Amino acid sequence: MSHFLQLLLLLAIVVTAAKLAGALASRIGQPAVFGEILVGLVLGPTVLNVLGWPLFAAPAGGGAAGESAALLPVFRDLSEIGVVLLMFVAGLETDVAELRRVGSVAFWSAFGGVVLPFAGGAAVAVAFGYPLYWEGIFIGAILTATSVSISAQTLIDLGALRSREGSTILGAAVIDDVMGIIVLSLVVAFARASAGGVNLGQIAIVGVRIAVFFAAAVMAGRWLPHVFRWASALGVSQGVLGAALVVAFLYSWAAEYVGAIAAITGAYVAGVLIAQTEFKKQVDAGIHPLTYSMFVPAFFIGIGLQANGRELGDRAAFTVVLVLVAIVAKAVGCGVCARLAGFTTKEAVRVGAGMISRGEVGLIVAGYGLASGLIDREVFSASVIMVLATTMVTPPLLRLLFPPRHGPSVVVEETVAGPPEPVEAS
Amino acid sequence: MSHFLQLLLLLAIVVTAAKLAGALASRIGQPAVFGEILVGLVLGPTVLNVLGWPLFAAPAGGGAAGESAALLPVFRDLSEIGVVLLMFVAGLETDVAELRRVGSVAFWSAFGGVVLPFAGGAAVAVAFGYPLYWEGIFIGAILTATSVSISAQTLIDLGALRSREGSTILGAAVIDDVMGIIVLSLVVAFARASAGGVNLGQIAIVGVRIAVFFAAAVMAGRWLPHVFRWASALGVSQGVLGAALVVAFLYSWAAEYVGAIAAITGAYVAGVLIAQTEFKKQVDAGIHPLTYSMFVPAFFIGIGLQANGRELGDRAAFTVVLVLVAIVAKAVGCGVCARLAGFTTKEAVRVGAGMISRGEVGLIVAGYGLASGLIDREVFSASVIMVLATTMVTPPLLRLLFPPRHGPSVVVEETVAGPPEPVEAS
């Protein structure tokens, strides 16, 4: 079978598996993303090892054109485009005004929920024999960011999205998404700069590059409304969406090439900036079909395809401790800070529990660490287990802590990274 | 620069170039697709040779993960996904009921417009020294199919879409899209079967495989409404669009793997079958952002990136004759058959002129021939010139033949393969 036929078949399997698993997960009260990651693990080397099947073996002679690529690298490129799009959508959904309203409680709660898991993760890593630089610090970074999508969906399911605690959880989850990305960017930048031994001059250069990128990104952001107005007036099909993709891709590229930070940070910044233009809704309507039909399934399934649960054998203790620390450190860090910032104990406990779930950002950080050699495949696999466990524990916990909802049960469409997407025309 | 950063930058350049060129082409009264192919030629080895720039050179050591693919093969995969999606959309836009209404004139016009260019193309090839098997026959196949999108857009621009001639042109263009694909499929199947010498047994096997594929495709098509109803009830994000992609990819895969015909034929069949379910509009709304924002630009630009105008040196005469035959054979074949089927001479001339433009299908056939080694790169480049020339000649010709339109000039959004797409929510 030729390379391209293999790719078509793989994509068909991936989209089918992701959508079925997402639906099954929803049926048993779990977020869809939980099912998608889990089915990825099943398809990957942990259980079925689909890509190892003879069906997907490299075609003899490299195909008719003689220049086709191997299957896994192409699939990885599609996954990486998926995570760039996912972070762009997350940026697009970030409501800066809403964040200002939720105010200081959300900020301090997020802060506590970043610092304690970061310290806890690094401590666990060191206790299990990993060096602090950079494995320990990277494992800490993996534990920082709450999944804004999983929290939001759970709150919607519980009818508690607009409660005081609900708003705080959502605001804090968004803030620590940002904090998580900043932590990742700093860790990556400093780890790279010091790869040849810690060098203050190089770290200073990295600092300047980060500053230059953010300054240029914000300045260029002022031109975005003009760019979109212009693209809209071009009269070509999908002109606005095309412009959004170009902006997202260029910001991603510039983030890593100019700013020495992660490409996904650039995509997120592009999304936040576009969200503040009058074209947000138009971009939103087009980006969801593009992102969620094929690319995001490729990303979540790709996580499972890269993780290998069989490798966890002698790291089982590390994994279990990492999961426990991830849960306790986040709940305590967020809860205590919320209490100190003025919430009642009951409210603070709810906020703490609502922040436990990890998702995209943790996986992105872990995937980034794996790709750049800062963590090994076993730590990556442990991180995937951590994301699965925290994602699984949050919905039942919140259901225990929040009062039973009133009124009829409403089925809300699952969304992976933000509020419900616009209904497709019919 | 790492492989993935190169890919992001290349995609940003491709989408920008495609949309700007499309808009510019519209401004000077040409179809957008004309501008997209032309700018692809400019970016490709003919003028700028973008992929040869040091910026896009393979990163040393193959990137951090050590397993990244080269840039061109990945881009080619994206282009190929683009053409599968494009043909799926073309199938989706095919209105079987409308075709029945336009009736026999459209059918015979399409028939004449397939037979004469096919014979003409093969004759030109033989006259210039190519063997009849399979270069000559393949060059004939490249000349068969009218561009349904370019004809439709031109008729919309002229306000003549709903005239008697307009309906006939549109119907005939759709029919000969189908005929073109069938011709391609048969040529490919027989060329393959006889690669080791003409063998009647093998050709019979190919015939059986084609029959099995179409029978299975139509039978499976009866289950499509159930599949979509089920996908719709799953409650996952983009469930219906995801199902449409899976169906399109599986039909494409099966067409080539089971049916021995071109993968795009399968995508087209999937589109036609889905168009007859109640989910057509929902699929339509989601597939356009997915298809036209990134994948179709990648396909059209990819055509130019693969063609090399510099190679045409000593084939200039062949190219010029091929273009002339493409224009004359199509206009005469369609016009004479329309006249014989009952149209007046004036109407028949209009129909003949309206059918001249070649587009997607011709390029698809040519690209397929290149990839499978049935034609060489010089014939491929000549085919691209032929598509450009016929695309360029049609709109001004129709403007001459149709009466000036009444009422205010309406700017209609360009669409590459069908009627105007649904307006994005705002």
Coordinates of N, CA, C and O in Angstrom, one line a residue, chain A residues 302-416:
Chain A
G302 N -2.2 11.2 19.1 CA -0.7 11.2 19.0 C 0.0 11.1 20.4 O 1.1 10.5 20.5
I303 N -0.6 11.7 21.4 CA -0.1 11.6 22.7 C 0.0 10.1 23.1 O 1.1 9.7 23.6
G304 N -1.1 9.4 22.9 CA -1.1 8.0 23.3 C -0.2 7.2 22.4 O 0.5 6.2 22.9
L305 N -0.1 7.6 21.2 CA 0.8 6.8 20.3 C 2.3 7.0 20.7 O 3.1 6.1 20.4
Q306 N 2.6 8.1 21.3 CA 4.0 8.3 21.7 C 4.3 7.8 23.1 O 5.5 7.5 23.4
A307 N 3.3 7.7 24.0 CA 3.5 7.2 25.3 C 3.6 5.7 25.3 O 2.9 5.0 24.4
N308 N 4.3 5.1 26.2 CA 4.4 3.6 26.3 C 4.2 3.1 27.7 O 5.2 3.2 28.5
G309 N 3.0 2.7 28.1 CA 2.7 2.3 29.4 C 3.6 1.1 29.8 O 3.8 0.9 31.0
R310 N 4.0 0.3 28.9 CA 4.8 -0.9 29.2 C 6.2 -0.5 29.8 O 6.8 -1.3 30.4
E311 N 6.6 0.7 29.5 CA 7.9 1.2 30.0 C 7.9 1.6 31.4 O 8.9 1.9 32.0
L312 N 6.7 1.6 32.0 CA 6.5 2.2 33.4 C 7.0 1.2 34.4 O 7.1 1.5 35.6
G313 N 7.2 -0.1 34.1 CA 7.5 -1.1 35.0 C 8.1 -0.7 36.3 O 7.5 -0.6 37.3
D314 N 9.4 -0.3 36.3 CA 10.1 0.0 37.5 C 10.0 1.5 37.9 O 10.6 2.0 38.8
R315 N 9.1 2.2 37.2 CA 8.8 3.6 37.5 C 7.4 3.7 38.2 O 6.9 4.8 38.3
A316 N 6.8 2.6 38.5 CA 5.4 2.6 39.0 C 5.3 3.5 40.2 O 4.4 4.3 40.4
A317 N 6.3 3.3 41.1 CA 6.3 4.1 42.4 C 6.4 5.5 42.1 O 5.6 6.4 42.6
F318 N 7.3 5.9 41.2 CA 7.4 7.3 40.8 C 6.1 7.9 40.3 O 5.7 9.0 40.6
T319 N 5.5 7.1 39.4 CA 4.3 7.5 38.8 C 3.2 7.8 39.8 O 2.5 8.8 39.8
V320 N 3.0 6.8 40.7 CA 2.0 6.9 41.7 C 2.2 8.1 42.6 O 1.3 8.9 42.8
V321 N 3.4 8.3 43.0 CA 3.7 9.5 43.9 C 3.5 10.8 43.1 O 2.9 11.8 43.6
L322 N 3.9 10.8 41.8 CA 3.7 12.0 41.0 C 2.2 12.4 40.9 O 1.9 13.5 41.0
V323 N 1.4 11.3 40.7 CA 0.0 11.6 40.6 C -0.6 12.1 41.9 O -1.3 13.1 41.9
L324 N -0.2 11.6 43.0 CA -0.7 12.0 44.3 C -0.3 13.5 44.6 O -1.1 14.3 45.0
V325 N 1.0 13.8 44.3 CA 1.5 15.1 44.5 C 0.8 16.1 43.6 O 0.4 17.2 44.0
A326 N 0.6 15.7 42.4 CA -0.2 16.5 41.4 C -1.5 16.9 42.0 O -2.0 18.1 41.9
I327 N -2.2 15.9 42.5 CA -3.6 16.2 43.1 C -3.5 17.0 44.3 O -4.2 18.1 44.4
V328 N -2.7 16.6 45.3 CA -2.7 17.3 46.6 C -2.1 18.7 46.5 O -2.7 19.7 47.0
A329 N -1.0 18.9 45.8 CA -0.3 20.2 45.7 C -1.2 21.2 45.0 O -1.3 22.4 45.5
K330 N -1.9 20.8 44.0 CA -2.8 21.7 43.3 C -4.0 22.1 44.1 O -4.3 23.3 44.3
A331 N -4.6 21.1 44.8 CA -5.8 21.4 45.6 C -5.4 22.3 46.8 O -6.1 23.3 47.1
V332 N -4.3 22.0 47.4 CA -3.9 22.7 48.6 C -3.4 24.1 48.2 O -3.8 25.1 48.8
G333 N -2.6 24.2 47.2 CA -2.1 25.5 46.7 C -3.2 26.5 46.3 O -3.2 27.6 46.8
C334 N -4.1 26.0 45.5 CA -5.3 26.8 45.1 C -6.2 27.1 46.3 O -6.6 28.3 46.5
G335 N -6.5 26.1 47.0 CA -7.5 26.3 48.1 C -7.0 27.2 49.2 O -7.7 28.2 49.6
V336 N -5.8 27.0 49.6 CA -5.2 27.9 50.7 C -5.2 29.3 50.2 O -5.6 30.3 51.0
C337 N -4.7 29.6 49.0 CA -4.6 30.9 48.5 C -6.0 31.6 48.3 O -6.2 32.7 48.6
A338 N -7.0 30.8 47.9 CA -8.4 31.3 47.8 C -8.9 31.7 49.2 O -9.5 32.7 49.3
R339 N -8.6 30.8 50.2 CA -9.1 31.1 51.5 C -8.4 32.4 52.0 O -9.1 33.3 52.6
L340 N -7.1 32.5 51.8 CA -6.4 33.7 52.3 C -6.9 35.0 51.5 O -6.9 36.1 52.1
A341 N -7.3 34.8 50.3 CA -7.8 36.0 49.5 C -9.2 36.3 49.8 O -9.8 37.2 49.2
G342 N -9.9 35.6 50.8 CA -11.2 36.0 51.3 C -12.3 35.1 51.1 O -13.4 35.4 51.6
F343 N -12.1 33.9 50.5 CA -13.2 32.9 50.4 C -13.5 32.2 51.7 O -12.6 32.2 52.6
T344 N -14.7 31.7 51.9 CA -14.9 30.8 53.0 C -14.2 29.5 52.8 O -13.8 29.2 51.7
T345 N -14.1 28.7 53.9 CA -13.4 27.4 53.7 C -14.1 26.5 52.7 O -13.4 25.9 51.9
K346 N -15.4 26.5 52.8 CA -16.2 25.6 51.9 C -15.9 26.0 50.4 O -15.7 25.2 49.6
E347 N -16.0 27.3 50.2 CA -15.7 27.8 48.8 C -14.3 27.5 48.4 O -14.1 27.1 47.3
A348 N -13.4 27.7 49.3 CA -12.0 27.5 49.0 C -11.7 26.0 48.6 O -10.9 25.7 47.7
V349 N -12.4 25.1 49.4 CA -12.2 23.6 49.1 C -12.8 23.3 47.7 O -12.1 22.6 46.9
R350 N -13.9 23.9 47.3 CA -14.4 23.7 46.0 C -13.5 24.2 44.9 O -13.3 23.6 43.9
V351 N -12.9 25.4 45.1 CA -12.0 26.0 44.1 C -10.8 25.0 44.0 O -10.3 24.7 42.9
G352 N -10.3 24.6 45.1 CA -9.1 23.7 45.1 C -9.4 22.4 44.3 O -8.6 22.0 43.5
A353 N -10.5 21.8 44.6 CA -10.9 20.6 43.9 C -11.1 20.8 42.4 O -10.7 20.0 41.6
G354 N -11.7 22.0 42.1 CA -12.0 22.3 40.7 C -10.7 22.5 39.8 O -10.8 22.5 38.6
M355 N -9.6 22.7 40.5 CA -8.4 23.1 39.7 C -7.5 21.9 39.5 O -6.4 22.0 38.9
I356 N -7.9 20.7 40.0 CA -7.0 19.5 39.9 C -6.7 19.0 38.5 O -5.6 18.7 38.2
S357 N -7.7 19.1 37.7 CA -7.5 18.4 36.3 C -6.4 19.1 35.5 O -6.4 20.3 35.4
R358 N -5.6 18.3 35.0 CA -4.6 18.8 34.0 C -5.0 18.3 32.6 O -5.7 17.4 32.5
G359 N -4.5 19.0 31.7 CA -4.9 18.7 30.3 C -3.9 19.1 29.3 O -2.7 18.8 29.4
E360 N -4.4 19.9 28.3 CA -3.6 20.3 27.1 C -2.2 20.8 27.5 O -1.2 20.2 27.0
V361 N -2.2 21.8 28.4 CA -0.9 22.5 28.6 C 0.2 21.5 29.2 O 1.3 21.5 28.8
G362 N -0.3 20.7 30.2 CA 0.6 19.7 30.8 C 1.2 18.8 29.7 O 2.4 18.5 29.7
L363 N 0.3 18.3 28.8 CA 0.7 17.4 27.8 C 1.6 18.1 26.8 O 2.6 17.5 26.3
I364 N 1.3 19.4 26.5 CA 2.1 20.1 25.6 C 3.5 20.3 26.2 O 4.6 20.1 25.5
V365 N 3.6 20.6 27.5 CA 4.9 20.8 28.1 C 5.7 19.5 28.1 O 6.8 19.4 27.7
A366 N 4.9 18.4 28.4 CA 5.6 17.1 28.4 C 6.1 16.7 27.0 O 7.2 16.2 26.9
G367 N 5.2 16.9 26.0 CA 5.6 16.6 24.7 C 6.8 17.4 24.2 O 7.7 16.9 23.5
Y368 N 6.8 18.7 24.6 CA 7.9 19.6 24.3 C 9.2 19.1 24.9 O 10.3 19.0 24.3
G369 N 9.1 18.7 26.2 CA 10.3 18.2 26.9 C 10.8 16.9 26.3 O 12.0 16.8 26.1
L370 N 9.9 16.0 25.8 CA 10.3 14.8 25.1 C 11.0 15.1 23.8 O 12.1 14.6 23.5
A371 N 10.4 16.0 23.0 CA 11.0 16.3 21.7 C 12.3 17.0 21.8 O 13.2 16.8 21.0
S372 N 12.5 17.8 22.9 CA 13.8 18.5 23.0 C 14.8 17.8 23.9 O 15.8 18.3 24.2
G373 N 14.4 16.6 24.3 CA 15.4 15.8 25.0 C 15.6 16.2 26.5 O 16.5 15.7 27.2
L374 N 14.7 17.0 27.1 CA 14.8 17.4 28.5 C 14.3 16.4 29.4 O 14.7 16.4 30.6
I375 N 13.3 15.6 29.0 CA 12.8 14.5 29.8 C 12.9 13.2 28.9 O 12.9 13.3 27.7
D376 N 12.9 12.1 29.5 CA 12.9 10.8 28.7 C 11.5 10.3 28.5 O 10.6 10.8 29.1
R377 N 11.4 9.2 27.8 CA 10.1 8.7 27.4 C 9.4 8.2 28.6 O 8.1 8.2 28.7
E378 N 10.1 7.7 29.6 CA 9.4 7.1 30.8 C 8.7 8.3 31.6 O 7.6 8.1 32.1
V379 N 9.4 9.4 31.7 CA 8.8 10.5 32.4 C 7.6 11.0 31.6 O 6.6 11.4 32.2
F380 N 7.8 11.0 30.3 CA 6.7 11.5 29.4 C 5.5 10.6 29.7 O 4.3 11.0 29.9
S381 N 5.7 9.2 29.7 CA 4.6 8.3 29.9 C 4.0 8.5 31.3 O 2.7 8.5 31.4
A382 N 4.8 8.8 32.3 CA 4.3 9.0 33.7 C 3.4 10.3 33.6 O 2.4 10.4 34.3
S383 N 3.8 11.3 32.8 CA 3.1 12.6 32.8 C 1.7 12.3 32.1 O 0.7 12.9 32.5
V384 N 1.7 11.5 31.1 CA 0.4 11.1 30.5 C -0.5 10.5 31.5 O -1.7 10.8 31.6
I385 N 0.0 9.5 32.3 CA -0.8 8.9 33.3 C -1.3 9.9 34.3 O -2.5 9.9 34.7
M386 N -0.4 10.9 34.7 CA -0.8 11.9 35.6 C -2.0 12.7 35.1 O -2.9 13.0 35.8
V387 N -1.9 13.1 33.8 CA -3.0 13.9 33.2 C -4.3 13.1 33.2 O -5.3 13.6 33.5
L388 N -4.2 11.8 32.8 CA -5.4 10.9 32.8 C -6.0 10.8 34.2 O -7.2 11.0 34.4
A389 N -5.1 10.6 35.2 CA -5.6 10.4 36.6 C -6.2 11.7 37.1 O -7.3 11.7 37.7
T390 N -5.6 12.9 36.9 CA -6.2 14.1 37.4 C -7.4 14.5 36.7 O -8.4 15.0 37.3
T391 N -7.5 14.1 35.4 CA -8.7 14.4 34.6 C -9.8 13.6 35.1 O -11.0 14.0 35.1
M392 N -9.5 12.3 35.5 CA -10.5 11.4 35.9 C -11.1 11.7 37.3 O -12.2 11.5 37.6
V393 N -10.2 12.2 38.2 CA -10.6 12.4 39.6 C -11.4 13.7 39.8 O -12.2 13.8 40.7
T394 N -11.3 14.7 38.9 CA -11.9 16.0 39.1 C -13.5 15.9 39.0 O -14.1 16.4 40.0
P395 N -14.0 15.4 37.9 CA -15.5 15.5 37.8 C -16.2 14.8 39.0 O -17.1 15.4 39.6
P396 N -15.9 13.6 39.4 CA -16.6 13.0 40.6 C -16.4 13.8 41.9 O -17.3 14.0 42.7
L397 N -15.2 14.3 42.0 CA -14.9 15.1 43.2 C -15.8 16.4 43.3 O -16.4 16.7 44.3
L398 N -15.9 17.1 42.2 CA -16.7 18.3 42.1 C -18.1 18.0 42.3 O -18.9 18.7 43.0
R399 N -18.6 16.8 41.8 CA -20.0 16.4 42.0 C -20.3 16.2 43.5 O -21.4 16.5 43.9
L400 N -19.3 15.7 44.2 CA -19.5 15.5 45.7 C -19.6 16.8 46.4 O -20.4 17.0 47.3
L401 N -18.7 17.8 45.9 CA -18.6 19.1 46.7 C -19.7 20.1 46.4 O -20.0 20.9 47.2
F402 N -20.2 20.1 45.2 CA -21.2 21.1 44.8 C -22.6 20.5 45.1 O -22.8 19.3 45.0
P403 N -23.5 21.4 45.4 CA -24.9 20.9 45.7 C -25.5 20.3 44.4 O -25.1 20.8 43.3
P404 N -26.4 19.4 44.6 CA -27.1 18.8 43.4 C -27.7 19.9 42.6 O -28.3 20.9 43.2
R405 N -27.7 19.8 41.3 CA -28.2 20.9 40.4 C -29.7 20.9 40.3 O -30.3 19.8 40.5
H406 N -30.3 22.0 40.1 CA -31.8 22.1 40.0 C -32.1 22.1 38.5 O -31.3 22.5 37.7
G407 N -33.4 21.9 38.2 CA -33.9 21.9 36.9 C -33.5 20.7 36.1 O -32.8 19.8 36.6
P408 N -33.9 20.7 34.8 CA -33.7 19.5 34.0 C -32.2 19.4 33.6 O -31.5 20.4 33.5
S409 N -31.8 18.2 33.4 CA -30.4 17.9 33.0 C -30.2 18.4 31.5 O -31.0 18.0 30.7
V410 N -29.2 19.1 31.3 CA -29.0 19.6 29.9 C -27.7 19.0 29.4 O -26.7 19.0 30.0
V411 N -27.8 18.4 28.2 CA -26.6 17.8 27.6 C -25.9 18.9 26.9 O -26.4 19.6 26.0
V412 N -24.7 19.2 27.2 CA -23.9 20.3 26.6 C -22.8 19.6 25.8 O -22.2 18.7 26.2
E413 N -22.7 20.2 24.6 CA -21.7 19.6 23.7 C -20.3 19.7 24.3 O -19.9 20.8 24.8
E414 N -19.5 18.7 24.2 CA -18.2 18.7 24.7 C -17.3 19.7 23.8 O -17.4 19.7 22.6
T415 N -16.5 20.5 24.5 CA -15.5 21.2 23.8 C -14.2 21.0 24.5 O -14.1 21.0 25.7
V416 N -13.1 20.9 23.7 CA -11.9 20.6 24.4 C -11.2 21.8 25.0 O -10.5 21.7 26.0

